[in-house]
Tab-separated table of C-alpha atoms in Angstrom:
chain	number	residue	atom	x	y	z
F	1	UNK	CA	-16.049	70.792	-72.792
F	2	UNK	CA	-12.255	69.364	-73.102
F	3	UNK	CA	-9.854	71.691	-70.884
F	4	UNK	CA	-7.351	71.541	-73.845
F	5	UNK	CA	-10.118	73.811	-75.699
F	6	UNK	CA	-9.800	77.037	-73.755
F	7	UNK	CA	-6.929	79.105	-74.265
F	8	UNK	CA	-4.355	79.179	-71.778
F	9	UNK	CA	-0.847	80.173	-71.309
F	10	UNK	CA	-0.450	77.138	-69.230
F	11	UNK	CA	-1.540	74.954	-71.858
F	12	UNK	CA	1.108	75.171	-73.961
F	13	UNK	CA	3.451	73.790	-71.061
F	14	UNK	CA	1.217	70.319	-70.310
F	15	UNK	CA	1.509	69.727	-74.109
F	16	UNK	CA	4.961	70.185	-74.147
F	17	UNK	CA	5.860	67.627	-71.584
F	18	UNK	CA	4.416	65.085	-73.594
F	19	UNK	CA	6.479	65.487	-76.666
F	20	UNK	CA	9.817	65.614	-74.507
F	21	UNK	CA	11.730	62.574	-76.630
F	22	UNK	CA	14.734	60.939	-75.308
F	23	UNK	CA	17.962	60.333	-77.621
F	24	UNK	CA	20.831	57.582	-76.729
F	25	UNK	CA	24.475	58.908	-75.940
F	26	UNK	CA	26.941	59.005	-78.967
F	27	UNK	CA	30.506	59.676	-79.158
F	28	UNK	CA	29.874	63.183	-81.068
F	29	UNK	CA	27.852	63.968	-77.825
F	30	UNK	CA	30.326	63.807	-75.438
F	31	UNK	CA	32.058	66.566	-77.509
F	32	UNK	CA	29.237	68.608	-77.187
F	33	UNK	CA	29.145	68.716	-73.360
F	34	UNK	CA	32.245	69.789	-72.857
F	35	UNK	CA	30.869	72.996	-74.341
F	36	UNK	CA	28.893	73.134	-71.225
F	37	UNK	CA	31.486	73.814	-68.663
F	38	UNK	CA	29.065	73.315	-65.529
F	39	UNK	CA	30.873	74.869	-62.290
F	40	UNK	CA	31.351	73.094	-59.152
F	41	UNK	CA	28.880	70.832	-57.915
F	42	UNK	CA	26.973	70.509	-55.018
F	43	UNK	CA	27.933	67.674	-52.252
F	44	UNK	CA	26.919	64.317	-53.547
F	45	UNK	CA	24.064	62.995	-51.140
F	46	UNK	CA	24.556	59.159	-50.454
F	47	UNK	CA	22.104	57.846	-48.869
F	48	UNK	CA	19.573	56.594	-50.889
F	49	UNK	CA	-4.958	74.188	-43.462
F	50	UNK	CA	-5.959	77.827	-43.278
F	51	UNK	CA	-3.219	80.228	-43.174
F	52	UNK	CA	-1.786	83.396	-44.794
F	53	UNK	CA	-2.955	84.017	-48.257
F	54	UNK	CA	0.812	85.607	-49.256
F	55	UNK	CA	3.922	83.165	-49.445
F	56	UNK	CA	7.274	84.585	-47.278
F	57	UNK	CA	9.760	86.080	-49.596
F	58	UNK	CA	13.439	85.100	-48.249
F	59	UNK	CA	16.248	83.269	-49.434
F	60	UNK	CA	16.335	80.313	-46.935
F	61	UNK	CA	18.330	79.890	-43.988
F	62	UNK	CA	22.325	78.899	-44.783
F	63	UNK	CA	24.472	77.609	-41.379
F	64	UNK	CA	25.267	74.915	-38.870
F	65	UNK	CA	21.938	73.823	-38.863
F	66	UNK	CA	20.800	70.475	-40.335
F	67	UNK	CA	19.957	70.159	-44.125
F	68	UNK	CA	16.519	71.330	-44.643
F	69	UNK	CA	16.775	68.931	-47.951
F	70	UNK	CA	16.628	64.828	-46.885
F	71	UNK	CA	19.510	62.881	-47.962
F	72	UNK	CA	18.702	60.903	-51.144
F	73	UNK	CA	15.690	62.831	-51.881
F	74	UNK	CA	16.895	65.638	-54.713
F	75	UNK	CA	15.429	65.121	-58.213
F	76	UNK	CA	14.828	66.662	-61.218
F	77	UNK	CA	12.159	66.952	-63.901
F	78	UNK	CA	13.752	66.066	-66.809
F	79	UNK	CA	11.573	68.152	-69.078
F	80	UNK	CA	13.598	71.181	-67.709
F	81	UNK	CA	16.492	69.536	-69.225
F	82	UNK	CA	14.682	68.553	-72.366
F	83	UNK	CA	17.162	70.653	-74.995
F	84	UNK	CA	20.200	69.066	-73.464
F	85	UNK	CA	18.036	65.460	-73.753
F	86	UNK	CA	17.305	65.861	-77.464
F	87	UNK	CA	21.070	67.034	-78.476
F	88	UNK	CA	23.162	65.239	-76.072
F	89	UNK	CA	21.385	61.812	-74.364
F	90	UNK	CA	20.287	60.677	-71.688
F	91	UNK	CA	23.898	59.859	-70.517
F	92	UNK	CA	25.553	62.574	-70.802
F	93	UNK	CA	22.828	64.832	-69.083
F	94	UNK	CA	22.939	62.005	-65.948
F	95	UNK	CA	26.667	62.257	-66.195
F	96	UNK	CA	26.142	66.166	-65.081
F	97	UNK	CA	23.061	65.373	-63.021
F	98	UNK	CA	25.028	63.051	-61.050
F	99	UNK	CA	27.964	65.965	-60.774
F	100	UNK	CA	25.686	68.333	-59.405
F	101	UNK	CA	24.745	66.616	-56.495
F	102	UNK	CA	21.269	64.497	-57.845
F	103	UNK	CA	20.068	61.820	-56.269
F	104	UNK	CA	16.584	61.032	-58.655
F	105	UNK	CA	15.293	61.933	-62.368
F	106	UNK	CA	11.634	62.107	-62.713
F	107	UNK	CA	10.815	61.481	-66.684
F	108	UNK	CA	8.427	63.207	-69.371
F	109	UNK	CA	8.646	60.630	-71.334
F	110	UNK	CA	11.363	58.117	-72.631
F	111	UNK	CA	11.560	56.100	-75.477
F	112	UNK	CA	7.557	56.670	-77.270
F	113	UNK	CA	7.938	58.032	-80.897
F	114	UNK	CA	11.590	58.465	-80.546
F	115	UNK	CA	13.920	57.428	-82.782
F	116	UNK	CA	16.734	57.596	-80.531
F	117	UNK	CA	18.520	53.835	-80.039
F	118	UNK	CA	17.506	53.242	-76.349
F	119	UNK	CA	15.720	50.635	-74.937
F	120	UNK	CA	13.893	51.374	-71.634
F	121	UNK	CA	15.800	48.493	-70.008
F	122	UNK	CA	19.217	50.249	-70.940
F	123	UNK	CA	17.711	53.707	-69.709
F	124	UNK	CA	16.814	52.040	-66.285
F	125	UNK	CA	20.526	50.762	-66.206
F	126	UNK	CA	22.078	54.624	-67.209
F	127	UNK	CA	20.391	56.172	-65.084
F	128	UNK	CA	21.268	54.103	-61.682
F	129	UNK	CA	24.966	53.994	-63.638
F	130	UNK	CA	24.727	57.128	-62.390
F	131	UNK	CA	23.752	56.996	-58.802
F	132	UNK	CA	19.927	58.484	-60.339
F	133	UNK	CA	16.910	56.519	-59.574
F	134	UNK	CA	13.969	57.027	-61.485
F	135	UNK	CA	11.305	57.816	-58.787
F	136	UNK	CA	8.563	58.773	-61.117
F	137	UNK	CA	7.174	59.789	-64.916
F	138	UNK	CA	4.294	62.419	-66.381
F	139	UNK	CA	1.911	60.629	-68.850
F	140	UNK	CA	-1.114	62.496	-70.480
F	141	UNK	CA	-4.453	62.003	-68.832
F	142	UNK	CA	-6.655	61.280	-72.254
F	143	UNK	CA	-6.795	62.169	-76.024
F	144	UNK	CA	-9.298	62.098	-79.094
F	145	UNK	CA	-6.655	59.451	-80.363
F	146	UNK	CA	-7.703	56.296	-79.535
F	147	UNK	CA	-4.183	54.986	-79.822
F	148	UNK	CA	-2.462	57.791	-77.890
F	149	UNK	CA	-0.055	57.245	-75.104
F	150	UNK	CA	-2.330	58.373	-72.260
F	151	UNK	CA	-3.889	56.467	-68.532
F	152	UNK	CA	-7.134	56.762	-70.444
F	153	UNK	CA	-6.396	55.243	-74.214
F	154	UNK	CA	-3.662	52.801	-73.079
F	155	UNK	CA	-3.472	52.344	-69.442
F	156	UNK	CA	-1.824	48.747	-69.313
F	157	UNK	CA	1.179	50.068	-71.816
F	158	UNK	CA	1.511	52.975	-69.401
F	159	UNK	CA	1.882	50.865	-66.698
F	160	UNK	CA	3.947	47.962	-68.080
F	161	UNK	CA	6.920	50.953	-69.231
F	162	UNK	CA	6.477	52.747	-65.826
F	163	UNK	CA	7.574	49.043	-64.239
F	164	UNK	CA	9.955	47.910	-66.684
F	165	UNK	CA	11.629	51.582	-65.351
F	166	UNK	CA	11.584	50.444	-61.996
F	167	UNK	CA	9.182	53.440	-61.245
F	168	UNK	CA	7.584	53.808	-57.787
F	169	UNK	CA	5.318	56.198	-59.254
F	170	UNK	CA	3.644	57.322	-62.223
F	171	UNK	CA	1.370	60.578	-63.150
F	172	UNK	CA	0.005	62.994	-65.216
F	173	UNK	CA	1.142	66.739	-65.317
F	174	UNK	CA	-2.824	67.091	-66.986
F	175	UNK	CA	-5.323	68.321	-64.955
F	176	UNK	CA	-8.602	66.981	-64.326
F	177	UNK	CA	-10.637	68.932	-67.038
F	178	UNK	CA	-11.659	65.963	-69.180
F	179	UNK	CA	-15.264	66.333	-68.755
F	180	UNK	CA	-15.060	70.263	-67.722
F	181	UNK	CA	-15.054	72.471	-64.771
F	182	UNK	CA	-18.450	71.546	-63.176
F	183	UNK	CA	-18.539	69.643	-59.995
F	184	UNK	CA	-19.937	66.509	-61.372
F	185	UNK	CA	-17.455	66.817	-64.488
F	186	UNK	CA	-14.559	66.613	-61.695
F	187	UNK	CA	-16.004	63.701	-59.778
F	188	UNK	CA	-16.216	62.101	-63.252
F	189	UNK	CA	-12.463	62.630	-63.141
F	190	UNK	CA	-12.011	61.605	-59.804
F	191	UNK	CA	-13.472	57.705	-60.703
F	192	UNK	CA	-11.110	57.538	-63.771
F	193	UNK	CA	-8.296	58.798	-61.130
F	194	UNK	CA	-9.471	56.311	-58.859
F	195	UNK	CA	-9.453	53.658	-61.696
F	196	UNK	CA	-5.631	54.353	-62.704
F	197	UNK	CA	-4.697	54.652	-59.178
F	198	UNK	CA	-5.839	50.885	-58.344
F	199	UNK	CA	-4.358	49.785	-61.573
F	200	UNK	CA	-0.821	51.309	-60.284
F	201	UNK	CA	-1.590	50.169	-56.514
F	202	UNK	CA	-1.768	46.610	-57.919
F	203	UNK	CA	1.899	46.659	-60.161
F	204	UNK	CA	2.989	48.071	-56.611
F	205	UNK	CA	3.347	51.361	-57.639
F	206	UNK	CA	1.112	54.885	-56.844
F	207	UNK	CA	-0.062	57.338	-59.436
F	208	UNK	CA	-0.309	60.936	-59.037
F	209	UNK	CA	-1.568	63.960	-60.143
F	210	UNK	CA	0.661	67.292	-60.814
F	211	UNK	CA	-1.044	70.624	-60.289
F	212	UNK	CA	-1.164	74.091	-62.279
F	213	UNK	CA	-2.946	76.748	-61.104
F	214	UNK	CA	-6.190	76.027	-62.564
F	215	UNK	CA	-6.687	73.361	-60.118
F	216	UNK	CA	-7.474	76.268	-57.290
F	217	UNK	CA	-10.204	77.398	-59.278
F	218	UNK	CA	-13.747	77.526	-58.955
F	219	UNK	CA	-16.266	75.450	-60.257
F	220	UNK	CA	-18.259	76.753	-62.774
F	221	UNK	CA	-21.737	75.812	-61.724
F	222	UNK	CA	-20.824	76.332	-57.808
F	223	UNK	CA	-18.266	79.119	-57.082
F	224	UNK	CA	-18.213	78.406	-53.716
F	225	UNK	CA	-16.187	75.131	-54.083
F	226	UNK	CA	-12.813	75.048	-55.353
F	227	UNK	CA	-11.703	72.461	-57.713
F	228	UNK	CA	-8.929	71.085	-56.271
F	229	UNK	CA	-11.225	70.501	-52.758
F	230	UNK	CA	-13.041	68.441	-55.376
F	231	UNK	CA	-10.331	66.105	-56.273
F	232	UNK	CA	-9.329	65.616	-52.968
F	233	UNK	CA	-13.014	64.645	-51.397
F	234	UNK	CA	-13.663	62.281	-54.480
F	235	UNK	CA	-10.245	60.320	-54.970
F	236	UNK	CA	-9.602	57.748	-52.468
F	237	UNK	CA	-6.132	58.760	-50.915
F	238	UNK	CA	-4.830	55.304	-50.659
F	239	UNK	CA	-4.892	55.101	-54.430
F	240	UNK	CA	-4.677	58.835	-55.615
F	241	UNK	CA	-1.542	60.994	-54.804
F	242	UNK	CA	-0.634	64.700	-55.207
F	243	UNK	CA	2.050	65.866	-56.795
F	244	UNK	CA	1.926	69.510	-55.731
F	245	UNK	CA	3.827	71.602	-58.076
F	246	UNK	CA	4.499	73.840	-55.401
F	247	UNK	CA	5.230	77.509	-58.037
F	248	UNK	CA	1.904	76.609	-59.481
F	249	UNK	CA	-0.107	76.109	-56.082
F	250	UNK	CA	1.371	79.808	-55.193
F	251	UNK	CA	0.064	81.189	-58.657
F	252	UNK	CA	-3.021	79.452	-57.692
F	253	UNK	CA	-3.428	81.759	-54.398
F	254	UNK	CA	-2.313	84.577	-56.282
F	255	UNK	CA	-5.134	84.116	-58.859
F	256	UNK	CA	-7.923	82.373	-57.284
F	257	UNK	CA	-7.884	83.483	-53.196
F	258	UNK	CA	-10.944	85.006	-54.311
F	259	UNK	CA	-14.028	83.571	-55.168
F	260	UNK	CA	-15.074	84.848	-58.731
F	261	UNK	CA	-17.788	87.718	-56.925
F	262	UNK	CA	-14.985	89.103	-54.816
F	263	UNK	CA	-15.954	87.527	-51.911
F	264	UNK	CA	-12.318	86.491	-50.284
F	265	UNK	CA	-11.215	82.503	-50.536
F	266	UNK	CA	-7.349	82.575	-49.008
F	267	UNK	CA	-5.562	79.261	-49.292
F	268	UNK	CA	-2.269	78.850	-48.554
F	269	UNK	CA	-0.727	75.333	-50.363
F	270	UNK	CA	1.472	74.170	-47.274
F	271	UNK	CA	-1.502	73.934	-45.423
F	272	UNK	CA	-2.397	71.169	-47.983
F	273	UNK	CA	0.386	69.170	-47.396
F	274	UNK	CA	0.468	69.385	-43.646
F	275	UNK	CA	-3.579	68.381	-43.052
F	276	UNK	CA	-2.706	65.468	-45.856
F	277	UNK	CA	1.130	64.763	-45.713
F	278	UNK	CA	0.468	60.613	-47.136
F	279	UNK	CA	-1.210	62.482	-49.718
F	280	UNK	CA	2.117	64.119	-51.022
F	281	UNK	CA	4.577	61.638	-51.984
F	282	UNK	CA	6.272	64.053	-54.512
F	283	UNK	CA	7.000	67.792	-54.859
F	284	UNK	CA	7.939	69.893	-57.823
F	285	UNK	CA	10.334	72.599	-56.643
F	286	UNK	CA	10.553	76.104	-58.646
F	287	UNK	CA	10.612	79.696	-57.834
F	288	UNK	CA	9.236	82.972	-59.231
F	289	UNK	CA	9.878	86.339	-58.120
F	290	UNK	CA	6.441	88.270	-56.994
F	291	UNK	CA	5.420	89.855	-60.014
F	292	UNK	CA	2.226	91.704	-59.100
F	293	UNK	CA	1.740	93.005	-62.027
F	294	UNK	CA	1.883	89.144	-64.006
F	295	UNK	CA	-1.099	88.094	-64.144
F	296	UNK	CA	0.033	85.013	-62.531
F	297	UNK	CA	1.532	86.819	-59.805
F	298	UNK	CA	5.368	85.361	-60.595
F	299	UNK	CA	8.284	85.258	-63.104
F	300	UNK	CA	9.843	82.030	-62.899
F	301	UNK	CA	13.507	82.019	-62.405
F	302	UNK	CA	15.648	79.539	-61.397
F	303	UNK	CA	15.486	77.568	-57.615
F	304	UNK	CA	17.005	80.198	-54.839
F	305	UNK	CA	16.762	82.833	-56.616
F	306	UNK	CA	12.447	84.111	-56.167
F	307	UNK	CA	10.422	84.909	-53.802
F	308	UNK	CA	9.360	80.869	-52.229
F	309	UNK	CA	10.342	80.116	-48.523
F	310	UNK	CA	11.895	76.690	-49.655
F	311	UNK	CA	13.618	76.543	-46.261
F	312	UNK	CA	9.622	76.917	-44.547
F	313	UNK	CA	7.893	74.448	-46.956
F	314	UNK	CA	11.216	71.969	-47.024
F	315	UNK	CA	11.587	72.556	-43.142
F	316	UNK	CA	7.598	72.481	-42.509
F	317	UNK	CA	7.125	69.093	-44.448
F	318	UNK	CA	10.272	67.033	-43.076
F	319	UNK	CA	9.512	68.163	-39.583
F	320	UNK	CA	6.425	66.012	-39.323
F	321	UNK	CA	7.013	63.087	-37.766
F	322	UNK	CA	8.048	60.027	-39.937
F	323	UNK	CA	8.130	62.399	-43.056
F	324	UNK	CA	11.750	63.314	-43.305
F	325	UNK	CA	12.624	60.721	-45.847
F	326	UNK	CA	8.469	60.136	-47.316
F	327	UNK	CA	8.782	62.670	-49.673
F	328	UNK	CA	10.686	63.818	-53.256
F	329	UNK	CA	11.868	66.969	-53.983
F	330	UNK	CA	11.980	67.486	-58.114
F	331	UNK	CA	13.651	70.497	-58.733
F	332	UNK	CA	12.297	72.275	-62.266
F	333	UNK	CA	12.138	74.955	-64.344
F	334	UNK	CA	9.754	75.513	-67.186
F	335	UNK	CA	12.070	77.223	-69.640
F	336	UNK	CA	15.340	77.978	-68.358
F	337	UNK	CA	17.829	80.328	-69.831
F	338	UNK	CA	20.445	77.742	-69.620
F	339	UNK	CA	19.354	74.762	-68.474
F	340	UNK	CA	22.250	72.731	-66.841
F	341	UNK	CA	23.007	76.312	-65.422
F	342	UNK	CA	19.497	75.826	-64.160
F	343	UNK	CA	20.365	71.995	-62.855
F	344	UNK	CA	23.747	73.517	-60.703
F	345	UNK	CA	22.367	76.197	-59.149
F	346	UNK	CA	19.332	74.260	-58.169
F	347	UNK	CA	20.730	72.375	-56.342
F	348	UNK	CA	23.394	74.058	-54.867
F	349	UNK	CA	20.908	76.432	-53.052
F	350	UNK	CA	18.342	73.505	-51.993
F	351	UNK	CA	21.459	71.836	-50.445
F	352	UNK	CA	22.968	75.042	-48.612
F	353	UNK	CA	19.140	75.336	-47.069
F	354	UNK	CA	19.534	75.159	-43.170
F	355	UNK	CA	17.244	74.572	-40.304
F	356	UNK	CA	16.572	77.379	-38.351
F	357	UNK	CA	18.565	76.875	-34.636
């Protein structure tokens, strides 16, 4: 059975991100952000297993210590940003990107069923106008629509955008549910992962998948394996990255660190990362305050301000040797209260983040 058949609070977020539609810059926009008033921004960068089953709570470290965040490796999901997108333009949101200290944009789509006058050539150019590089995109995974812009309808249109963007990566923010939640269906979805991922190895570029929490479930016809053990045994890692949407990997211990007979299954999602660091080219960085009483565990607020040790996972990943510049850091946030509020103060924490001394 499709995934997108089962009701599911998260499913209303993948479908989202794949109607985010990009509009070009006009004069009556430029108005319109100075409505905006952003505060100060952040410092402008330059240069371009096993384990507790409960996440630390603190704030991060602030000092004399080095950054915890890599120089030239802050981004941003643009889907967080997606009202400002649709009213303003892409160049006046990279205009306040760029203020705030942003170094990369990471895109939910561009230019597909928009009637906005941009060309992806001229979004390529506005964006590194703006000191931004696009390191990476979310596609859909498949669709009943035999035309649809997915990796599984139209994977060489997919691919030729992602280039003419200048991408280094593309992905899907879908999970692997195409053929259900059996162990076979996922290794069905591991060879069509496998598929995309030597299409995008050969333009030079790696694809990736993006995680909810869903991923850390069970499989239905063996609850002693987790899915996302699944995906990683049956993709080859040379062609298939991670994307770990590091919120949702903390819901996913919340909800699923036991198996569904109560037997306990602890995970904790760092240790992911640090058996498999290649594996991990690109993180998506939210918070959430513990919420036991969610039943996801978390209310999502904006970056510095839940419950996620950003300076342990930032610190824990860049410490590995020849990892402090391999990875991404995209900051996001679901649905934001204010979303270039969001953007500023995003960033302004991740960059105050200190190493411990």
């Amino acid at each position: 059975m499709s995934r997108f058949s089962q009701p599911d609070p998260e499913l209303g977020h993948r479908l989202g991100r794949r109607g985010m539609l990009g509009v070009a810059a006009g004069a009556t926009a430029a108005a319109l952000l100075g409505a905006a008033a952003p505060a100060t921004a952040a410092t402008r960068n330059t240069t371009g297993a096993g384990g507790s089953a409960t996440p630390a709570t603190t704030s991060g470290t602030t000092g004399r210590g080095r950054p915890v965040l890599p120089p030239g490796r802050l981004g941003i999901q643009l889907y967080s940003l997606r009202d400002k997108v649709s009213t303003l333009g892409f160049g006046p949101v990279f205009a306040e990107l760029e203020r705030y200290g942003y170094d990369e944009v990471e895109f939910a789509g561009y230019t597909q069923g928009s009637a906005g006058p941009i060309t992806l050539a001229q979004l390529k150019r506005l964006a590194r106008n703006h000191g931004l590089n696009p390191i990476g995109s979310h596609v859909g995974y498949y669709s009943d629509d035999p035309n649809a812009y997915t990796f599984a309808q139209n994977l060489t249109k997919v691919l030729d955008d992602a280039q003419a963007l200048g991408l280094k990566h593309i992905g899907t923010a879908s999970g692997p549910f195409r053929y259900g939640s059996t162990v076979d269906a996922w290794k069905r979805a591991a060879e069509d992962f496998n598929t995309y991922g030597a299409a995008a190895r050969a333009r030079g570029m790696k694809f990736y998948q993006h995680n909810h929490s869903e991923e850390f479930s069970f499989a239905t016809d063996n609850p002693k394996v987790r899915l996302y053990d699944i995906l990683l045994k049956e993709t080859d890692p040379d062609l298939v990255h991670l994307e770990m949407d590091i919120y949702w990997a903390y819901v996913g211990q919340f909800r699923f660190s036991k198996r569904p007979d109560g037997t306990p299954a602890p995970f904790e999602p760092l240790n992911y990362v640090l058996r498999q660091p290649d594996r991990y080219p690109l993180f998506h960085v939210k918070d959430g305050e513990s919420d036991p009483s969610n039943p996801y565990g978390y209310n999502m607020t904006d970056v510095g301000d839940g419950d996620i040790d950003y300076q342990r996972f930032i610190s824990a990943v860049t410490r590995l040797r020849g990892h402090r510049l391999a990875h991404h850091w995209q900051a996001e946030h679901d649905n934001p209260a204010e979303s270039f509020t969001f953007a500023r103060r995003s960033s302004a924490h991740l960059h105050s983040l200190r190493e411990k001394c």
